mmCIF file with all atom_site columns, C-alpha atoms in Angstrom:
data_model
loop_
_atom_site.group_PDB
_atom_site.id
_atom_site.type_symbol
_atom_site.label_atom_id
_atom_site.label_alt_id
_atom_site.label_comp_id
_atom_site.label_asym_id
_atom_site.label_entity_id
_atom_site.label_seq_id
_atom_site.pdbx_PDB_ins_code
_atom_site.Cartn_x
_atom_site.Cartn_y
_atom_site.Cartn_z
_atom_site.occupancy
_atom_site.B_iso_or_equiv
_atom_site.pdbx_formal_charge
_atom_site.auth_seq_id
_atom_site.auth_comp_id
_atom_site.auth_asym_id
_atom_site.auth_atom_id
_atom_site.pdbx_PDB_model_num
ATOM 1  C CA . UNK A 1 1  ? 115.055 77.214  92.000  1.00 61.00 ? 1  UNK A CA 1
ATOM 2  C CA . UNK A 1 2  ? 116.227 80.196  89.974  1.00 64.00 ? 2  UNK A CA 1
ATOM 3  C CA . UNK A 1 3  ? 112.962 81.928  90.826  1.00 63.00 ? 3  UNK A CA 1
ATOM 4  C CA . UNK A 1 4  ? 113.677 81.662  94.566  1.00 65.00 ? 4  UNK A CA 1
ATOM 5  C CA . UNK A 1 5  ? 117.242 82.920  94.223  1.00 67.00 ? 5  UNK A CA 1
ATOM 6  C CA . UNK A 1 6  ? 116.291 85.904  92.089  1.00 68.00 ? 6  UNK A CA 1
ATOM 7  C CA . UNK A 1 7  ? 113.335 86.984  94.211  1.00 66.00 ? 7  UNK A CA 1
ATOM 8  C CA . UNK A 1 8  ? 115.202 86.206  97.432  1.00 73.00 ? 8  UNK A CA 1
ATOM 9  C CA . UNK A 1 9  ? 117.849 88.702  96.393  1.00 81.00 ? 9  UNK A CA 1
ATOM 10 C CA . UNK A 1 10 ? 115.195 91.211  95.357  1.00 79.00 ? 10 UNK A CA 1
ATOM 11 C CA . UNK A 1 11 ? 113.396 90.882  98.677  1.00 82.00 ? 11 UNK A CA 1
ATOM 12 C CA . UNK A 1 12 ? 116.649 91.280  100.578 1.00 87.00 ? 12 UNK A CA 1
ATOM 13 C CA . UNK A 1 13 ? 117.297 94.580  98.839  1.00 89.00 ? 13 UNK A CA 1
ATOM 14 C CA . UNK A 1 14 ? 113.660 95.653  99.152  1.00 87.00 ? 14 UNK A CA 1
ATOM 15 C CA . UNK A 1 15 ? 113.665 94.909  102.883 1.00 88.00 ? 15 UNK A CA 1
ATOM 16 C CA . UNK A 1 16 ? 116.817 96.962  103.382 1.00 92.00 ? 16 UNK A CA 1
ATOM 17 C CA . UNK A 1 17 ? 115.370 99.874  101.399 1.00 91.00 ? 17 UNK A CA 1
ATOM 18 C CA . UNK A 1 18 ? 112.057 99.749  103.249 1.00 93.00 ? 18 UNK A CA 1
ATOM 19 C CA . UNK A 1 19 ? 113.815 99.832  106.609 1.00 93.00 ? 19 UNK A CA 1
ATOM 20 C CA . UNK A 1 20 ? 116.146 102.621 105.523 1.00 94.00 ? 20 UNK A CA 1
ATOM 21 C CA . UNK A 1 21 ? 113.460 104.836 103.994 1.00 93.00 ? 21 UNK A CA 1
ATOM 22 C CA . UNK A 1 22 ? 110.927 104.233 106.784 1.00 94.00 ? 22 UNK A CA 1
ATOM 23 C CA . UNK A 1 23 ? 113.512 104.962 109.450 1.00 93.00 ? 23 UNK A CA 1
ATOM 24 C CA . UNK A 1 24 ? 114.801 108.122 107.799 1.00 95.00 ? 24 UNK A CA 1
ATOM 25 C CA . UNK A 1 25 ? 111.319 109.489 107.106 1.00 94.00 ? 25 UNK A CA 1
ATOM 26 C CA . UNK A 1 26 ? 110.140 108.848 110.646 1.00 92.00 ? 26 UNK A CA 1
ATOM 27 C CA . UNK A 1 27 ? 113.333 110.278 112.146 1.00 92.00 ? 27 UNK A CA 1
ATOM 28 C CA . UNK A 1 28 ? 113.186 113.460 110.053 1.00 93.00 ? 28 UNK A CA 1
ATOM 29 C CA . UNK A 1 29 ? 109.411 113.968 110.184 1.00 92.00 ? 29 UNK A CA 1
ATOM 30 C CA . UNK A 1 30 ? 108.409 112.846 113.659 1.00 88.00 ? 30 UNK A CA 1
ATOM 31 C CA . UNK A 1 31 ? 104.870 114.218 113.369 1.00 90.00 ? 31 UNK A CA 1
ATOM 32 C CA . UNK A 1 32 ? 103.927 111.676 110.684 1.00 91.00 ? 32 UNK A CA 1
ATOM 33 C CA . UNK A 1 33 ? 101.860 108.839 112.111 1.00 91.00 ? 33 UNK A CA 1
ATOM 34 C CA . UNK A 1 34 ? 103.614 105.496 111.844 1.00 88.00 ? 34 UNK A CA 1
ATOM 35 C CA . UNK A 1 35 ? 100.513 103.904 110.312 1.00 91.00 ? 35 UNK A CA 1
ATOM 36 C CA . UNK A 1 36 ? 100.889 106.098 107.249 1.00 94.00 ? 36 UNK A CA 1
ATOM 37 C CA . UNK A 1 37 ? 104.497 105.005 106.803 1.00 93.00 ? 37 UNK A CA 1
ATOM 38 C CA . UNK A 1 38 ? 103.528 101.340 107.130 1.00 93.00 ? 38 UNK A CA 1
ATOM 39 C CA . UNK A 1 39 ? 100.675 101.744 104.626 1.00 95.00 ? 39 UNK A CA 1
ATOM 40 C CA . UNK A 1 40 ? 102.991 103.402 102.103 1.00 94.00 ? 40 UNK A CA 1
ATOM 41 C CA . UNK A 1 41 ? 105.460 100.541 102.571 1.00 93.00 ? 41 UNK A CA 1
ATOM 42 C CA . UNK A 1 42 ? 102.671 98.024  101.998 1.00 93.00 ? 42 UNK A CA 1
ATOM 43 C CA . UNK A 1 43 ? 101.721 99.860  98.823  1.00 94.00 ? 43 UNK A CA 1
ATOM 44 C CA . UNK A 1 44 ? 105.367 99.634  97.745  1.00 91.00 ? 44 UNK A CA 1
ATOM 45 C CA . UNK A 1 45 ? 105.225 95.855  98.199  1.00 89.00 ? 45 UNK A CA 1
ATOM 46 C CA . UNK A 1 46 ? 102.077 95.655  96.102  1.00 92.00 ? 46 UNK A CA 1
ATOM 47 C CA . UNK A 1 47 ? 103.630 97.772  93.357  1.00 90.00 ? 47 UNK A CA 1
ATOM 48 C CA . UNK A 1 48 ? 106.778 95.650  93.434  1.00 86.00 ? 48 UNK A CA 1
ATOM 49 C CA . UNK A 1 49 ? 104.787 92.476  92.807  1.00 85.00 ? 49 UNK A CA 1
ATOM 50 C CA . UNK A 1 50 ? 102.705 94.227  90.140  1.00 87.00 ? 50 UNK A CA 1
ATOM 51 C CA . UNK A 1 51 ? 105.761 95.554  88.289  1.00 87.00 ? 51 UNK A CA 1
ATOM 52 C CA . UNK A 1 52 ? 107.347 92.102  88.103  1.00 81.00 ? 52 UNK A CA 1
ATOM 53 C CA . UNK A 1 53 ? 103.952 90.593  87.195  1.00 84.00 ? 53 UNK A CA 1
ATOM 54 C CA . UNK A 1 54 ? 103.976 87.974  89.942  1.00 81.00 ? 54 UNK A CA 1
ATOM 55 C CA . UNK A 1 55 ? 100.488 88.085  91.500  1.00 82.00 ? 55 UNK A CA 1
ATOM 56 C CA . UNK A 1 56 ? 101.271 85.177  93.823  1.00 84.00 ? 56 UNK A CA 1
ATOM 57 C CA . UNK A 1 57 ? 103.862 87.296  95.632  1.00 84.00 ? 57 UNK A CA 1
ATOM 58 C CA . UNK A 1 58 ? 101.470 90.131  96.472  1.00 88.00 ? 58 UNK A CA 1
ATOM 59 C CA . UNK A 1 59 ? 100.459 88.897  99.961  1.00 90.00 ? 59 UNK A CA 1
ATOM 60 C CA . UNK A 1 60 ? 104.049 88.005  100.847 1.00 88.00 ? 60 UNK A CA 1
ATOM 61 C CA . UNK A 1 61 ? 105.409 91.337  99.586  1.00 88.00 ? 61 UNK A CA 1
ATOM 62 C CA . UNK A 1 62 ? 102.804 93.293  101.538 1.00 91.00 ? 62 UNK A CA 1
ATOM 63 C CA . UNK A 1 63 ? 103.435 91.419  104.792 1.00 93.00 ? 63 UNK A CA 1
ATOM 64 C CA . UNK A 1 64 ? 107.207 91.492  104.265 1.00 91.00 ? 64 UNK A CA 1
ATOM 65 C CA . UNK A 1 65 ? 107.254 95.262  103.744 1.00 93.00 ? 65 UNK A CA 1
ATOM 66 C CA . UNK A 1 66 ? 104.916 95.942  106.649 1.00 94.00 ? 66 UNK A CA 1
ATOM 67 C CA . UNK A 1 67 ? 107.039 93.869  109.054 1.00 94.00 ? 67 UNK A CA 1
ATOM 68 C CA . UNK A 1 68 ? 110.268 95.569  108.027 1.00 94.00 ? 68 UNK A CA 1
ATOM 69 C CA . UNK A 1 69 ? 108.621 98.986  108.160 1.00 95.00 ? 69 UNK A CA 1
ATOM 70 C CA . UNK A 1 70 ? 107.287 98.284  111.656 1.00 95.00 ? 70 UNK A CA 1
ATOM 71 C CA . UNK A 1 71 ? 110.747 97.138  112.709 1.00 95.00 ? 71 UNK A CA 1
ATOM 72 C CA . UNK A 1 72 ? 112.244 100.412 111.468 1.00 94.00 ? 72 UNK A CA 1
ATOM 73 C CA . UNK A 1 73 ? 109.498 102.392 113.226 1.00 94.00 ? 73 UNK A CA 1
ATOM 74 C CA . UNK A 1 74 ? 110.204 100.533 116.475 1.00 95.00 ? 74 UNK A CA 1
ATOM 75 C CA . UNK A 1 75 ? 113.950 101.163 116.237 1.00 94.00 ? 75 UNK A CA 1
ATOM 76 C CA . UNK A 1 76 ? 113.496 104.875 115.532 1.00 94.00 ? 76 UNK A CA 1
ATOM 77 C CA . UNK A 1 77 ? 110.903 105.325 118.283 1.00 94.00 ? 77 UNK A CA 1
ATOM 78 C CA . UNK A 1 78 ? 113.038 103.554 120.886 1.00 95.00 ? 78 UNK A CA 1
ATOM 79 C CA . UNK A 1 79 ? 116.051 105.665 119.858 1.00 93.00 ? 79 UNK A CA 1
ATOM 80 C CA . UNK A 1 80 ? 114.082 108.903 120.152 1.00 92.00 ? 80 UNK A CA 1
ATOM 81 C CA . UNK A 1 81 ? 112.674 107.812 123.520 1.00 93.00 ? 81 UNK A CA 1
ATOM 82 C CA . UNK A 1 82 ? 116.146 106.981 124.820 1.00 92.00 ? 82 UNK A CA 1
ATOM 83 C CA . UNK A 1 83 ? 117.404 110.393 123.694 1.00 90.00 ? 83 UNK A CA 1
ATOM 84 C CA . UNK A 1 84 ? 114.555 112.201 125.418 1.00 89.00 ? 84 UNK A CA 1
ATOM 85 C CA . UNK A 1 85 ? 115.049 110.161 128.576 1.00 88.00 ? 85 UNK A CA 1
ATOM 86 C CA . UNK A 1 86 ? 118.805 110.875 128.582 1.00 85.00 ? 86 UNK A CA 1
ATOM 87 C CA . UNK A 1 87 ? 118.190 114.613 128.166 1.00 84.00 ? 87 UNK A CA 1
ATOM 88 C CA . UNK A 1 88 ? 115.650 114.590 130.981 1.00 84.00 ? 88 UNK A CA 1
ATOM 89 C CA . UNK A 1 89 ? 118.010 112.693 133.273 1.00 80.00 ? 89 UNK A CA 1
ATOM 90 C CA . UNK A 1 90 ? 120.874 115.047 132.397 1.00 74.00 ? 90 UNK A CA 1
ATOM 91 C CA . UNK A 1 91 ? 118.728 118.102 133.148 1.00 74.00 ? 91 UNK A CA 1
ATOM 92 C CA . UNK A 1 92 ? 117.758 116.741 136.553 1.00 72.00 ? 92 UNK A CA 1
ATOM 93 C CA . UNK A 1 93 ? 121.255 115.386 137.280 1.00 69.00 ? 93 UNK A CA 1
ATOM 94 C CA . UNK A 1 94 ? 119.793 111.973 137.911 1.00 62.00 ? 94 UNK A CA 1
ATOM 95 C CA . UNK A 1 95 ? 122.162 109.101 137.497 1.00 61.00 ? 95 UNK A CA 1
ATOM 96 C CA . UNK A 1 96 ? 121.480 105.465 137.992 1.00 58.00 ? 96 UNK A CA 1
#
């Protein structure tokens, strides 16, 4: 039970950091392909499991990081799209 509590807390923090870092990197460097960001996040999950010497958590850590990284990528992309769309509508004076 202690194992689940400790690693649950670790994964909560790791998920928050993955989303934060992935979102900031993609927002600041929009030319980077999202696949690269997701792969780096997956590598971070692998390294996390390797550092704590828990080989059974490797698949979970990789999938967990990739899902949270993809979620951050989606949120940043939809925000950038909405900003571009708003600018385009403002330039054309189109209002719904």
